[in-house]
mmCIF file with all atom_site columns, C-alpha atoms in Angstrom:
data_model
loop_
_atom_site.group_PDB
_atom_site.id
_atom_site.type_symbol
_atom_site.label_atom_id
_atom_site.label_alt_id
_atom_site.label_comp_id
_atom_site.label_asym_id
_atom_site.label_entity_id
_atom_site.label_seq_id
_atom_site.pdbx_PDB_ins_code
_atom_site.Cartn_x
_atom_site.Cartn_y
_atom_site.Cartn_z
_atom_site.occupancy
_atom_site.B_iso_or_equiv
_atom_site.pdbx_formal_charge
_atom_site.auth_seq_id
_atom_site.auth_comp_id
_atom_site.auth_asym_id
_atom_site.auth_atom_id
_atom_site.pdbx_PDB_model_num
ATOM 1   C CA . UNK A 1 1   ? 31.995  -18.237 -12.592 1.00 45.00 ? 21  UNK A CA 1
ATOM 2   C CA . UNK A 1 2   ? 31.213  -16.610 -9.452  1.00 51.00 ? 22  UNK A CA 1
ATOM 3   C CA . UNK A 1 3   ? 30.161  -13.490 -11.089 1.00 52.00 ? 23  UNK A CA 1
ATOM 4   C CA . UNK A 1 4   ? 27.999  -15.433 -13.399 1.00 54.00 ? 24  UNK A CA 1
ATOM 5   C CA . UNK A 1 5   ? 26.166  -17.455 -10.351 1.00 52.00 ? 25  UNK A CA 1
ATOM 6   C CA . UNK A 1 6   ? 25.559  -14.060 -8.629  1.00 49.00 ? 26  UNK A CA 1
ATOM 7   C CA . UNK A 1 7   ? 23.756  -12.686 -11.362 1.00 50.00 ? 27  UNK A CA 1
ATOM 8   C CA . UNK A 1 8   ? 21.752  -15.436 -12.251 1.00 55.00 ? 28  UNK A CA 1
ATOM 9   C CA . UNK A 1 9   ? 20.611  -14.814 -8.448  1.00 55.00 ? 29  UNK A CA 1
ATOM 10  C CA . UNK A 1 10  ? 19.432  -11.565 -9.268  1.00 66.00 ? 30  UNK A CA 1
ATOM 11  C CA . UNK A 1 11  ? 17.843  -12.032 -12.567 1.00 64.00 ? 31  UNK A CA 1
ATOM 12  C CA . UNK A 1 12  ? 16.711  -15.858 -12.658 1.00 69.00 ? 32  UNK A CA 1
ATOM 13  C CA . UNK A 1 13  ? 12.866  -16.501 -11.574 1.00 66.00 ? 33  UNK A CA 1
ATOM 14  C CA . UNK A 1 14  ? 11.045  -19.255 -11.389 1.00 65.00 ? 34  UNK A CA 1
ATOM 15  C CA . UNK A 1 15  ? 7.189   -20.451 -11.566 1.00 62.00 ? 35  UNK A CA 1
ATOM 16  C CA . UNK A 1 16  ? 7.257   -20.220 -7.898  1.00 66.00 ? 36  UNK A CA 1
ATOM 17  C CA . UNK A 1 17  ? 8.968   -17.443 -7.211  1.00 74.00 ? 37  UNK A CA 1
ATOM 18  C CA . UNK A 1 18  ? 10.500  -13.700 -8.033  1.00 74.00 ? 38  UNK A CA 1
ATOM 19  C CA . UNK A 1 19  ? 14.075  -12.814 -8.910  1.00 80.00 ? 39  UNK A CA 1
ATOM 20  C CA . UNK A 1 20  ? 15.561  -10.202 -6.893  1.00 82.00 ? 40  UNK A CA 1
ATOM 21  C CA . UNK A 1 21  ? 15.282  -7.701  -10.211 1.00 85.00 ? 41  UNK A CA 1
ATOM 22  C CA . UNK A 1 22  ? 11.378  -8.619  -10.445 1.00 86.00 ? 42  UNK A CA 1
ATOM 23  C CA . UNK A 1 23  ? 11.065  -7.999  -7.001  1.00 87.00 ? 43  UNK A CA 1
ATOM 24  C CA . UNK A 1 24  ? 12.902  -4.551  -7.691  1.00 90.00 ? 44  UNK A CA 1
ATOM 25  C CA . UNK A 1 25  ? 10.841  -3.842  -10.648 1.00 92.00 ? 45  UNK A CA 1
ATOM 26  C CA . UNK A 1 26  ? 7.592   -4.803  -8.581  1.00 92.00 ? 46  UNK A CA 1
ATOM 27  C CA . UNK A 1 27  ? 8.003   -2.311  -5.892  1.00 94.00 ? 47  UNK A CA 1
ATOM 28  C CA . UNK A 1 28  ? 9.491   0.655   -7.455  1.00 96.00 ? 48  UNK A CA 1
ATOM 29  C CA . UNK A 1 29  ? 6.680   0.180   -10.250 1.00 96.00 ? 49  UNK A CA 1
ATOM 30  C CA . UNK A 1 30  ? 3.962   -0.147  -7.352  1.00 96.00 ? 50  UNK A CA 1
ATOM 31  C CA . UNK A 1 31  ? 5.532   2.993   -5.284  1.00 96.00 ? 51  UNK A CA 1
ATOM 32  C CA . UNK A 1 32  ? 5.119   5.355   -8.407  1.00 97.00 ? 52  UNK A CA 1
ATOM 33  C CA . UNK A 1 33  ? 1.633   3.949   -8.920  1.00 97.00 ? 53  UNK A CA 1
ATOM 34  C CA . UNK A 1 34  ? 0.613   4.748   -5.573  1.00 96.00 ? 54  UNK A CA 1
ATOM 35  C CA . UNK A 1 35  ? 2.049   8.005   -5.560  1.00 96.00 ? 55  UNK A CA 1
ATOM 36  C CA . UNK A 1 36  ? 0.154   9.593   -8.108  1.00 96.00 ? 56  UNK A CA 1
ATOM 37  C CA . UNK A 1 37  ? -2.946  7.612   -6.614  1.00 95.00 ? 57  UNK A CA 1
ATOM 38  C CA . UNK A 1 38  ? -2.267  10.187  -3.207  1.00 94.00 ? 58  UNK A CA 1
ATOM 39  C CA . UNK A 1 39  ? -1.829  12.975  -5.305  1.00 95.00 ? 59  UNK A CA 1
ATOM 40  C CA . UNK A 1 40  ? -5.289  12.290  -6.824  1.00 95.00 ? 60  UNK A CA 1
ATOM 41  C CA . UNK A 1 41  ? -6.993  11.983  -3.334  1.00 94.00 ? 61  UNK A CA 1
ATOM 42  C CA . UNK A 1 42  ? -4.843  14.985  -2.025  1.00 92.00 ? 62  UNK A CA 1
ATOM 43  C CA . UNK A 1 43  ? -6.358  16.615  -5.218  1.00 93.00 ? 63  UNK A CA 1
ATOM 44  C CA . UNK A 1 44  ? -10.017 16.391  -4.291  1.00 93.00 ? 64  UNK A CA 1
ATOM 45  C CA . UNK A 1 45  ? -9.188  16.964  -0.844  1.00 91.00 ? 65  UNK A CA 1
ATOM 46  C CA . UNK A 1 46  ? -10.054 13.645  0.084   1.00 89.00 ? 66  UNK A CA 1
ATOM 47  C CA . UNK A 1 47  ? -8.345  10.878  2.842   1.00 82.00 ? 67  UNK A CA 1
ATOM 48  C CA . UNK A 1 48  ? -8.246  7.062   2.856   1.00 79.00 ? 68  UNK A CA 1
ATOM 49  C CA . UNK A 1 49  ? -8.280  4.441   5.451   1.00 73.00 ? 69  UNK A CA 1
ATOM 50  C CA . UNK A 1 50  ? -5.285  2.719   6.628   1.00 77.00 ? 70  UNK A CA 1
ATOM 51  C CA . UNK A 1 51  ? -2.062  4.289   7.952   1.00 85.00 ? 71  UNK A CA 1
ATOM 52  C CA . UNK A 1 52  ? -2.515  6.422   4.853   1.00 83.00 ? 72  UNK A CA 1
ATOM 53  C CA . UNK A 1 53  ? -5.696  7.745   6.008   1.00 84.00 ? 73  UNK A CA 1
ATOM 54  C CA . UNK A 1 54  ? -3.833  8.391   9.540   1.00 86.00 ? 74  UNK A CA 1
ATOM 55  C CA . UNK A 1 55  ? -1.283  10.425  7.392   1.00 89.00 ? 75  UNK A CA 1
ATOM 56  C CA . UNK A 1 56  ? -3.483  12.282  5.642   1.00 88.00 ? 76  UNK A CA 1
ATOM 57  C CA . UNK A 1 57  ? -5.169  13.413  8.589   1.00 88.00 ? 77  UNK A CA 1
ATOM 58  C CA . UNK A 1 58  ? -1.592  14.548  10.174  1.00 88.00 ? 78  UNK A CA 1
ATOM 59  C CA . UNK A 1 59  ? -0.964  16.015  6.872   1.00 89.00 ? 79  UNK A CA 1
ATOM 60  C CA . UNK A 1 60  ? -4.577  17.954  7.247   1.00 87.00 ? 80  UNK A CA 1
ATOM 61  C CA . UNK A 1 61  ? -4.220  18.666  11.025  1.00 86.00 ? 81  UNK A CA 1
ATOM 62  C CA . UNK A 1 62  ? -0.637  19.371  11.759  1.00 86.00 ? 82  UNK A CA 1
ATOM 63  C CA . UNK A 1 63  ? 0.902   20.829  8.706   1.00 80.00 ? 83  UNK A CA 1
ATOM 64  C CA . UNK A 1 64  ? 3.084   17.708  8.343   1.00 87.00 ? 84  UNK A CA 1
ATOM 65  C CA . UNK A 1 65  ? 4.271   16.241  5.598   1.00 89.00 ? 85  UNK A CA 1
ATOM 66  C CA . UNK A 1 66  ? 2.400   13.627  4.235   1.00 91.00 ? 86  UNK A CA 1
ATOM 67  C CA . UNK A 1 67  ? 5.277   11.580  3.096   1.00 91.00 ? 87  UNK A CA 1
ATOM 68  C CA . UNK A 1 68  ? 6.869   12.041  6.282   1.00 91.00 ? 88  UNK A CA 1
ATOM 69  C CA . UNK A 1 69  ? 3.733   10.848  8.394   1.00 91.00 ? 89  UNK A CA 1
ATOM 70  C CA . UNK A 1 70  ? 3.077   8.178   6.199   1.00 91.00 ? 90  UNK A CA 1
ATOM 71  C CA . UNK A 1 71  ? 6.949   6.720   6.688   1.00 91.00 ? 91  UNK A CA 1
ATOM 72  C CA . UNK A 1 72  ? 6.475   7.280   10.524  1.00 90.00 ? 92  UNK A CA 1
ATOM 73  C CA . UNK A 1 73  ? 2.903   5.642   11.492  1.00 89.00 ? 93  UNK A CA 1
ATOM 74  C CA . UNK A 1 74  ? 3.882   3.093   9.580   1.00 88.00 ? 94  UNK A CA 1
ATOM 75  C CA . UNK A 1 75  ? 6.943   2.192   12.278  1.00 87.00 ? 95  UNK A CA 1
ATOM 76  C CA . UNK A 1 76  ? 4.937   0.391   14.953  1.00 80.00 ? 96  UNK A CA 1
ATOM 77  C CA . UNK A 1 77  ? 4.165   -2.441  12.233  1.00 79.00 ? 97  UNK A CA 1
ATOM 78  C CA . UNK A 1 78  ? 7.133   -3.454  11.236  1.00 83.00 ? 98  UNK A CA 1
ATOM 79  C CA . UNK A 1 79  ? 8.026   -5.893  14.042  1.00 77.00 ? 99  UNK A CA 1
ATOM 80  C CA . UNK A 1 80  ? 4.645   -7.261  13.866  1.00 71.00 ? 100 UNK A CA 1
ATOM 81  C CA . UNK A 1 81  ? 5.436   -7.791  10.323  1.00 81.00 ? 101 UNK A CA 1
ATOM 82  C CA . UNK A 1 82  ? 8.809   -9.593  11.626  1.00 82.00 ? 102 UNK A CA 1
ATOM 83  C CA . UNK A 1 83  ? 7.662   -11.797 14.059  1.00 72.00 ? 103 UNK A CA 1
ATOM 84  C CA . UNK A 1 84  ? 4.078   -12.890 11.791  1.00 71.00 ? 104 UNK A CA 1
ATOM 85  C CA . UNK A 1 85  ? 5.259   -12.958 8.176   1.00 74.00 ? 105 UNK A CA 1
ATOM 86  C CA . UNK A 1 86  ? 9.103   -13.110 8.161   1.00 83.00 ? 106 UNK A CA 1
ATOM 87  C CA . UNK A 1 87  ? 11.938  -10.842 7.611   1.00 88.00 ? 107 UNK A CA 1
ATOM 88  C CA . UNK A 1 88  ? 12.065  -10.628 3.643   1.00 87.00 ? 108 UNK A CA 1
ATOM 89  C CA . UNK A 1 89  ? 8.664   -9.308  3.613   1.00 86.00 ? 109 UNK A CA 1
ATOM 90  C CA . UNK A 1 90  ? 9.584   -6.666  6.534   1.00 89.00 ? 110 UNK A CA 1
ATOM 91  C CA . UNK A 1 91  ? 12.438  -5.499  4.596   1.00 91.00 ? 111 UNK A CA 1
ATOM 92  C CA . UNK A 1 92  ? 10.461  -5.391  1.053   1.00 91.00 ? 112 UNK A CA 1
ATOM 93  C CA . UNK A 1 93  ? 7.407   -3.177  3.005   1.00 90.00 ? 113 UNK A CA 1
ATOM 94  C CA . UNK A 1 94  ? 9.787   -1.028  4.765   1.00 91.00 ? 114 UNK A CA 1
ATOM 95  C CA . UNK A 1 95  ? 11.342  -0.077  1.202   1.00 93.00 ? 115 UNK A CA 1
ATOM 96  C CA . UNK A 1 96  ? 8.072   0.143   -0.450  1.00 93.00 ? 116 UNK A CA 1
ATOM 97  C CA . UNK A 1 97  ? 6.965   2.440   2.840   1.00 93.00 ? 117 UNK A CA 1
ATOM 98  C CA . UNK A 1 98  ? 10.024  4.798   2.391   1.00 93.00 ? 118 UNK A CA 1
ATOM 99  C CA . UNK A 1 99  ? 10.260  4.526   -1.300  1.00 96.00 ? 119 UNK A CA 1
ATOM 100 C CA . UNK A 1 100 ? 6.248   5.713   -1.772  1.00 95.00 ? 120 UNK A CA 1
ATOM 101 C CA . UNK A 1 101 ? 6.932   8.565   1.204   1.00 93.00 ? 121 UNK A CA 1
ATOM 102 C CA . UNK A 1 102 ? 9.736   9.995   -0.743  1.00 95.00 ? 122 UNK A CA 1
ATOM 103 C CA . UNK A 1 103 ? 8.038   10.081  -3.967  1.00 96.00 ? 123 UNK A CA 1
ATOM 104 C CA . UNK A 1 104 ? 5.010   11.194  -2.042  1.00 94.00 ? 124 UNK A CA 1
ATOM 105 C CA . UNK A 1 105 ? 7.055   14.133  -1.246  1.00 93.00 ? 125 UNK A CA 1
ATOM 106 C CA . UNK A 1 106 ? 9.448   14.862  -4.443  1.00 95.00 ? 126 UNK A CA 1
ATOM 107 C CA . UNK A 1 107 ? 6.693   14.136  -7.375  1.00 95.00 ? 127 UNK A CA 1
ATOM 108 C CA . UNK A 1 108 ? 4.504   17.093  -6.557  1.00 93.00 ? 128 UNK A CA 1
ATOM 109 C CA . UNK A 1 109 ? 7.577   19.384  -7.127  1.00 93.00 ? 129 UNK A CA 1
ATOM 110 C CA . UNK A 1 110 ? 7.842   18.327  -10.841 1.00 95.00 ? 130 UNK A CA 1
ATOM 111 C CA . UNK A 1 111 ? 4.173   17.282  -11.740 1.00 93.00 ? 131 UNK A CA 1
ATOM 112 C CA . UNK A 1 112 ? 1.419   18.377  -10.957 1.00 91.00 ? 132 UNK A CA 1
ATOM 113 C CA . UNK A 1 113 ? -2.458  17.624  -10.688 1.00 93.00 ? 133 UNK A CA 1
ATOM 114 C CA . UNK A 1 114 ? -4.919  20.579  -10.377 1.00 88.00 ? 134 UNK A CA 1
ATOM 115 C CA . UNK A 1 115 ? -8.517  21.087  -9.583  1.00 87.00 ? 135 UNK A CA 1
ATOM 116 C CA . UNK A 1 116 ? -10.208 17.507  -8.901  1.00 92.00 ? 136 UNK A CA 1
ATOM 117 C CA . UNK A 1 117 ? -13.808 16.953  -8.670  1.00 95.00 ? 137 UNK A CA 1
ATOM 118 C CA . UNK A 1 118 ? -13.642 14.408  -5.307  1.00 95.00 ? 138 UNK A CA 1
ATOM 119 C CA . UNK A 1 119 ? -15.905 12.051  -6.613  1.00 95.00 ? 139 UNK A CA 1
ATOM 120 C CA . UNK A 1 120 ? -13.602 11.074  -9.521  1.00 95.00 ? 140 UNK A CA 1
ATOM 121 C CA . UNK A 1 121 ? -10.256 11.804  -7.178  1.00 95.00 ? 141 UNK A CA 1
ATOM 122 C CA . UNK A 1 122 ? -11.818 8.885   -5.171  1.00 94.00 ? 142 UNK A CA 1
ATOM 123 C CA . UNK A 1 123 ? -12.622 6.756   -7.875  1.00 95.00 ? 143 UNK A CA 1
ATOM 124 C CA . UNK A 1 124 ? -9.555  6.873   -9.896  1.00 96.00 ? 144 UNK A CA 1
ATOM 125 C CA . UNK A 1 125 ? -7.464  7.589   -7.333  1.00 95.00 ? 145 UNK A CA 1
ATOM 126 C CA . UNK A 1 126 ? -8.948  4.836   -5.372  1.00 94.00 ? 146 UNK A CA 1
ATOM 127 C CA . UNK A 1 127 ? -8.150  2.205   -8.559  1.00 95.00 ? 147 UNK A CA 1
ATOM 128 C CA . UNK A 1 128 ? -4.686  3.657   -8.809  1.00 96.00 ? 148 UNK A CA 1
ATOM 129 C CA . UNK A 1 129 ? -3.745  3.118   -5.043  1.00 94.00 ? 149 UNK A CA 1
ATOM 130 C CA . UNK A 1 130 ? -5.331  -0.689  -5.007  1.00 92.00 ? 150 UNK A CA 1
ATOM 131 C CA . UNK A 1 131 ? -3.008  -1.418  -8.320  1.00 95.00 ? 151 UNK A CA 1
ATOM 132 C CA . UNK A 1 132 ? -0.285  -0.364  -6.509  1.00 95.00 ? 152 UNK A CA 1
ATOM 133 C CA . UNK A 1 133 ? -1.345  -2.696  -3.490  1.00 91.00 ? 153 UNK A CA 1
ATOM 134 C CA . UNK A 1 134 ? -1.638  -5.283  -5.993  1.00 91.00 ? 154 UNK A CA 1
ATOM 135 C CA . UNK A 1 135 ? 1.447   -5.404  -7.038  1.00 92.00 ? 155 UNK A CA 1
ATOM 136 C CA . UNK A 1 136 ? 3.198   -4.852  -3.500  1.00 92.00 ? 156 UNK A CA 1
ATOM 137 C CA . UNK A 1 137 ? 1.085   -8.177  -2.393  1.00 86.00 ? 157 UNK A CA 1
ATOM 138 C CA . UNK A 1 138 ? 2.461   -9.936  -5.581  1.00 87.00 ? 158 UNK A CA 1
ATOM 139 C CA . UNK A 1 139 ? 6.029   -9.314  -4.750  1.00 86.00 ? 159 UNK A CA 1
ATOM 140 C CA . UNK A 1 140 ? 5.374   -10.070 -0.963  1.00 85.00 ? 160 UNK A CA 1
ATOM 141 C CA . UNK A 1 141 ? 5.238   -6.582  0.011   1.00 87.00 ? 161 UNK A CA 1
ATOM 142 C CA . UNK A 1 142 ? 2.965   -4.244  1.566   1.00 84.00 ? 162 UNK A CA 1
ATOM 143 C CA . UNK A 1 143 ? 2.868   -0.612  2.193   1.00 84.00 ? 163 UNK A CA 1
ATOM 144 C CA . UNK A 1 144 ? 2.237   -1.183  5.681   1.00 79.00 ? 164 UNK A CA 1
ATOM 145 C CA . UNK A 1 145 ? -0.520  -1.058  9.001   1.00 78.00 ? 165 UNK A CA 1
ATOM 146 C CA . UNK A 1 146 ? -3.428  -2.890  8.126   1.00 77.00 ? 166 UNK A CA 1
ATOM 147 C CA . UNK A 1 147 ? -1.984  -4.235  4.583   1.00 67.00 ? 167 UNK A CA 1
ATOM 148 C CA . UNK A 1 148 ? 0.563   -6.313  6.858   1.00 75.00 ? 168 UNK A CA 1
ATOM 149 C CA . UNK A 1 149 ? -2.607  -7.451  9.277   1.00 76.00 ? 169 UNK A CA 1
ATOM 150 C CA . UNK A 1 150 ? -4.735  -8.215  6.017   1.00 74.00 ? 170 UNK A CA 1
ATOM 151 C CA . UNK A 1 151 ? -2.236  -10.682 4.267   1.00 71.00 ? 171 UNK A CA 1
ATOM 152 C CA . UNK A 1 152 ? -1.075  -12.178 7.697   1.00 73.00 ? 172 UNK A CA 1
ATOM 153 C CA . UNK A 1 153 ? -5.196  -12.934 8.262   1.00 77.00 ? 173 UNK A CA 1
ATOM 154 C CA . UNK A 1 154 ? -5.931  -14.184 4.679   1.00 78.00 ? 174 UNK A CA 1
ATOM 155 C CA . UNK A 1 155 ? -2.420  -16.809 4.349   1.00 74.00 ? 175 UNK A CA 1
ATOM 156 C CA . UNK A 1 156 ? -3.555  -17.317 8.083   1.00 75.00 ? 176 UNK A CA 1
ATOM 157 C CA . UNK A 1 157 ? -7.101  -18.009 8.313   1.00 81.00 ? 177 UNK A CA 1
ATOM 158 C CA . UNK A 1 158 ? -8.463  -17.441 5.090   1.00 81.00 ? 178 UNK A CA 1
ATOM 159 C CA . UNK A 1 159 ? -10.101 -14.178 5.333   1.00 80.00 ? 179 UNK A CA 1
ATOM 160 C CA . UNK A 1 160 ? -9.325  -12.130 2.367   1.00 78.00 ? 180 UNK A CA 1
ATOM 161 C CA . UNK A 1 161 ? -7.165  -9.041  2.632   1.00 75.00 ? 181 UNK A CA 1
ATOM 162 C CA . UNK A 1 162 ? -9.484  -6.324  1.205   1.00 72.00 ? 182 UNK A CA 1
ATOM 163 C CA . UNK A 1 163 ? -12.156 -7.294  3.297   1.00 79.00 ? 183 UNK A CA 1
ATOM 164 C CA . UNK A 1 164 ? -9.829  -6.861  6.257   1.00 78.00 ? 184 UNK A CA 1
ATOM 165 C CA . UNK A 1 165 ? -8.675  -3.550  5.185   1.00 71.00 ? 185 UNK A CA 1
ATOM 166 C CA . UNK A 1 166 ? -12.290 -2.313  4.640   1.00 76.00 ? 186 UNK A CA 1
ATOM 167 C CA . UNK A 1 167 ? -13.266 -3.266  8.231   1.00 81.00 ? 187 UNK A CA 1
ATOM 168 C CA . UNK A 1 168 ? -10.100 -1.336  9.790   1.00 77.00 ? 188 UNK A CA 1
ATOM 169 C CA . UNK A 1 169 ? -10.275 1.371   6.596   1.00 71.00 ? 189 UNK A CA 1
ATOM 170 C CA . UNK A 1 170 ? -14.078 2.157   8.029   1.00 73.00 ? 190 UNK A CA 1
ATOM 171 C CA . UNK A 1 171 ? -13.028 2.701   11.787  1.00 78.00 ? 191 UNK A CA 1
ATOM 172 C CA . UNK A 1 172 ? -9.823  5.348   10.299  1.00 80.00 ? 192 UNK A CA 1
ATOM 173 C CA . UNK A 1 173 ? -12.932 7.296   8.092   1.00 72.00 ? 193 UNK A CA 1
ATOM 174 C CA . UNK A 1 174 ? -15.105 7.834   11.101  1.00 79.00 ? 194 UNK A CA 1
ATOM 175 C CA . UNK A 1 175 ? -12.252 9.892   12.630  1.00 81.00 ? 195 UNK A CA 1
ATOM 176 C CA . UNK A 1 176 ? -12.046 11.638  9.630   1.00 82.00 ? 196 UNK A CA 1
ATOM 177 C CA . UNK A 1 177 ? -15.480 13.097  10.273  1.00 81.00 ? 197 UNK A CA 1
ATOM 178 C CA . UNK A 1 178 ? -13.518 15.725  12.637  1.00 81.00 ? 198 UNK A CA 1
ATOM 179 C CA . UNK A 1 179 ? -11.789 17.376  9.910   1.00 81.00 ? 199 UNK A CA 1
ATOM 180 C CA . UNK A 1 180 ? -13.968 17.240  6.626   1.00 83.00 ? 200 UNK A CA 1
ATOM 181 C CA . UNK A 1 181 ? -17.452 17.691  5.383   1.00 88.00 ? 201 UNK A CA 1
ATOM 182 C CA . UNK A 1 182 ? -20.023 14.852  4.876   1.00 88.00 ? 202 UNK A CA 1
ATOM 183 C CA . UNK A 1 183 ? -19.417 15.044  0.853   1.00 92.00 ? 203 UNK A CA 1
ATOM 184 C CA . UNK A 1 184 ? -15.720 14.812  1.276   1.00 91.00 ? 204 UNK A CA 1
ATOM 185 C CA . UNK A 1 185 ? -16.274 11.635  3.902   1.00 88.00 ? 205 UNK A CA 1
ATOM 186 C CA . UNK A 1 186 ? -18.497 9.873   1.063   1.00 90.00 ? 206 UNK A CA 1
ATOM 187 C CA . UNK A 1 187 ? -16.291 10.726  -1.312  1.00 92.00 ? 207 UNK A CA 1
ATOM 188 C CA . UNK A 1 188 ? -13.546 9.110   0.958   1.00 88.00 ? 208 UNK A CA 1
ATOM 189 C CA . UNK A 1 189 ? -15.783 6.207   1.315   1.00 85.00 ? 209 UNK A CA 1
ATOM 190 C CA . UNK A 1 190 ? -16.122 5.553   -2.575  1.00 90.00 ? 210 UNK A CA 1
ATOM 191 C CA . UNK A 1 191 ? -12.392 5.752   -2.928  1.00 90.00 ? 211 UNK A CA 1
ATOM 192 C CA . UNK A 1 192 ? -11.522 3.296   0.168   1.00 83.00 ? 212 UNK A CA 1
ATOM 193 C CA . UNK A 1 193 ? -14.095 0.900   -1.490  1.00 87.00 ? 213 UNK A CA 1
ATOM 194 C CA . UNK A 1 194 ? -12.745 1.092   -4.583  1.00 92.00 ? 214 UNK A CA 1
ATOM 195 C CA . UNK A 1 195 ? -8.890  0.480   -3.396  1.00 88.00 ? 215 UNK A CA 1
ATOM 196 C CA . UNK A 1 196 ? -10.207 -2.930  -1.083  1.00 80.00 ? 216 UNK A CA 1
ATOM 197 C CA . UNK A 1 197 ? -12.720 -3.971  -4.009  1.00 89.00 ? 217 UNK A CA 1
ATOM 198 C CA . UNK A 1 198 ? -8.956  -4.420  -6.591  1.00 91.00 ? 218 UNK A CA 1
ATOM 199 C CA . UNK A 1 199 ? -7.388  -5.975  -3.715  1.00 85.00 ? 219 UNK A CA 1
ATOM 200 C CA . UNK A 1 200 ? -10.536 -8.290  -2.621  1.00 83.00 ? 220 UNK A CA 1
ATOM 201 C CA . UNK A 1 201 ? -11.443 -8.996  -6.254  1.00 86.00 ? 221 UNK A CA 1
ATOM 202 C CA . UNK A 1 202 ? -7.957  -9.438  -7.541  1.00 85.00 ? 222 UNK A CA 1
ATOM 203 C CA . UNK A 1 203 ? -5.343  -10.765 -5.015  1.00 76.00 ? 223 UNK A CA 1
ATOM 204 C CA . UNK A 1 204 ? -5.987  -14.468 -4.222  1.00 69.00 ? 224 UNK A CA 1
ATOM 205 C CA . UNK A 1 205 ? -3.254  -17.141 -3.492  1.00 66.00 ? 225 UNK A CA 1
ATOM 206 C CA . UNK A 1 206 ? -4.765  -20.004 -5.400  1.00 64.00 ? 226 UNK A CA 1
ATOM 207 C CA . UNK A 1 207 ? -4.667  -18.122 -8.731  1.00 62.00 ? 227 UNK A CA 1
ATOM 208 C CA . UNK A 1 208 ? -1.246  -15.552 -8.184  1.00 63.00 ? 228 UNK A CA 1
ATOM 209 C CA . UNK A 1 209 ? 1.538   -17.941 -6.654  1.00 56.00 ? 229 UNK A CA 1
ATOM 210 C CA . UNK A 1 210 ? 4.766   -16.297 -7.048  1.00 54.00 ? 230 UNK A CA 1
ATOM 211 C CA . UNK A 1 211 ? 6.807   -14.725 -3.963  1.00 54.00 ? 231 UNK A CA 1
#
């Protein structure tokens, strides 16, 4: 019996709200989306905004690891996530976080993407990196930085979580204009808009109420 109630905890959902294998699904689906979203941008030579784009320009500056700089800008957030939005969502981002650095590290070694033209890296790497947001928001989750700011505005006030990221996204790209050409920034640009535009157009409480 007690076996039985303990995985009907795992596996049973409701209308409301995700089971703990949903959740599972949600993130390690949304981790490997992302990842090959960074390996587009890395492709055309391209950054982001967000703690990603403050990885990306470790990655570009100091030879680190982009996986690893990702994991460790992201550490400062994570009692702001605790203390704003509550502890299940802390723990879900901080797995998404390390799951999406470690594939961010391990993928390239088995596939890999070649020569990309940095307008299209930005525009389909830019859609793949906002579905992967997507579904992080949908199973409470977040990779992160501003994503944790952006939901704890929008369930706060209102103010919708792309638009927050673009704001903050902007401000990360302007910095970027230390370490890359004009073409690559726009580029940039088109892909940032592009990841904030899925999230903007496509995450909204009133239509998407699971947790």
């Amino acid at each position: 019996m007690s076996e039985n109630k303990f995985l009907s905890g795992i596996m049973n959902s409701t209308p409301d709200r995700h089971s703990l294998l949903e959740d599972a699904q949600g993130i390690i689906t949304g981790s490997m989306i992302t990842c090959v979203g960074i390996m587009m941008l890395k492709a055309g030579g391209l950054l982001t905004g967000g703690t990603a784009g403050l990885a990306f320009l470790l990655f570009y500056t100091s030879g680190m690891s982009f996986g690893l700089a990702f994991f460790l800008v992201n550490l400062p957030f994570y009692y702001f996530a605790w203390r704003r939005v509550g502890l299940a969502f802390t723990v879900k981002t901080f797995i998404a976080v390390g799951l999406t650095s470690a594939l961010t590290s391990i993928v390239p070694q088995f596939v890999t993407i070649g020569d990309t033209n940095p307008f299209a890296g930005g525009l389909f790497g830019g859609m793949l990196v906002g579905a992967g947001l997507l579904i992080f928001f949908r199973h409470s989750a977040s990779l992160g930085g501003f994503g944790i700011l952006g939901l704890y505005l929008q369930d706060r006030f209102g103010i919708k979580a792309g638009y927050v990221q673009m704001v903050l996204d902007g401000m990360v790209l302007v910095m970027s204009f230390f370490v890359a050409s004009p073409y690559i920034i726009i580029c940039s640009v088109a892909g940032a808009v592009v990841i904030n535009m899925v999230l903007a157009i496509n995450h909204r409480r009133d239509r998407y109420v699971a947790m």
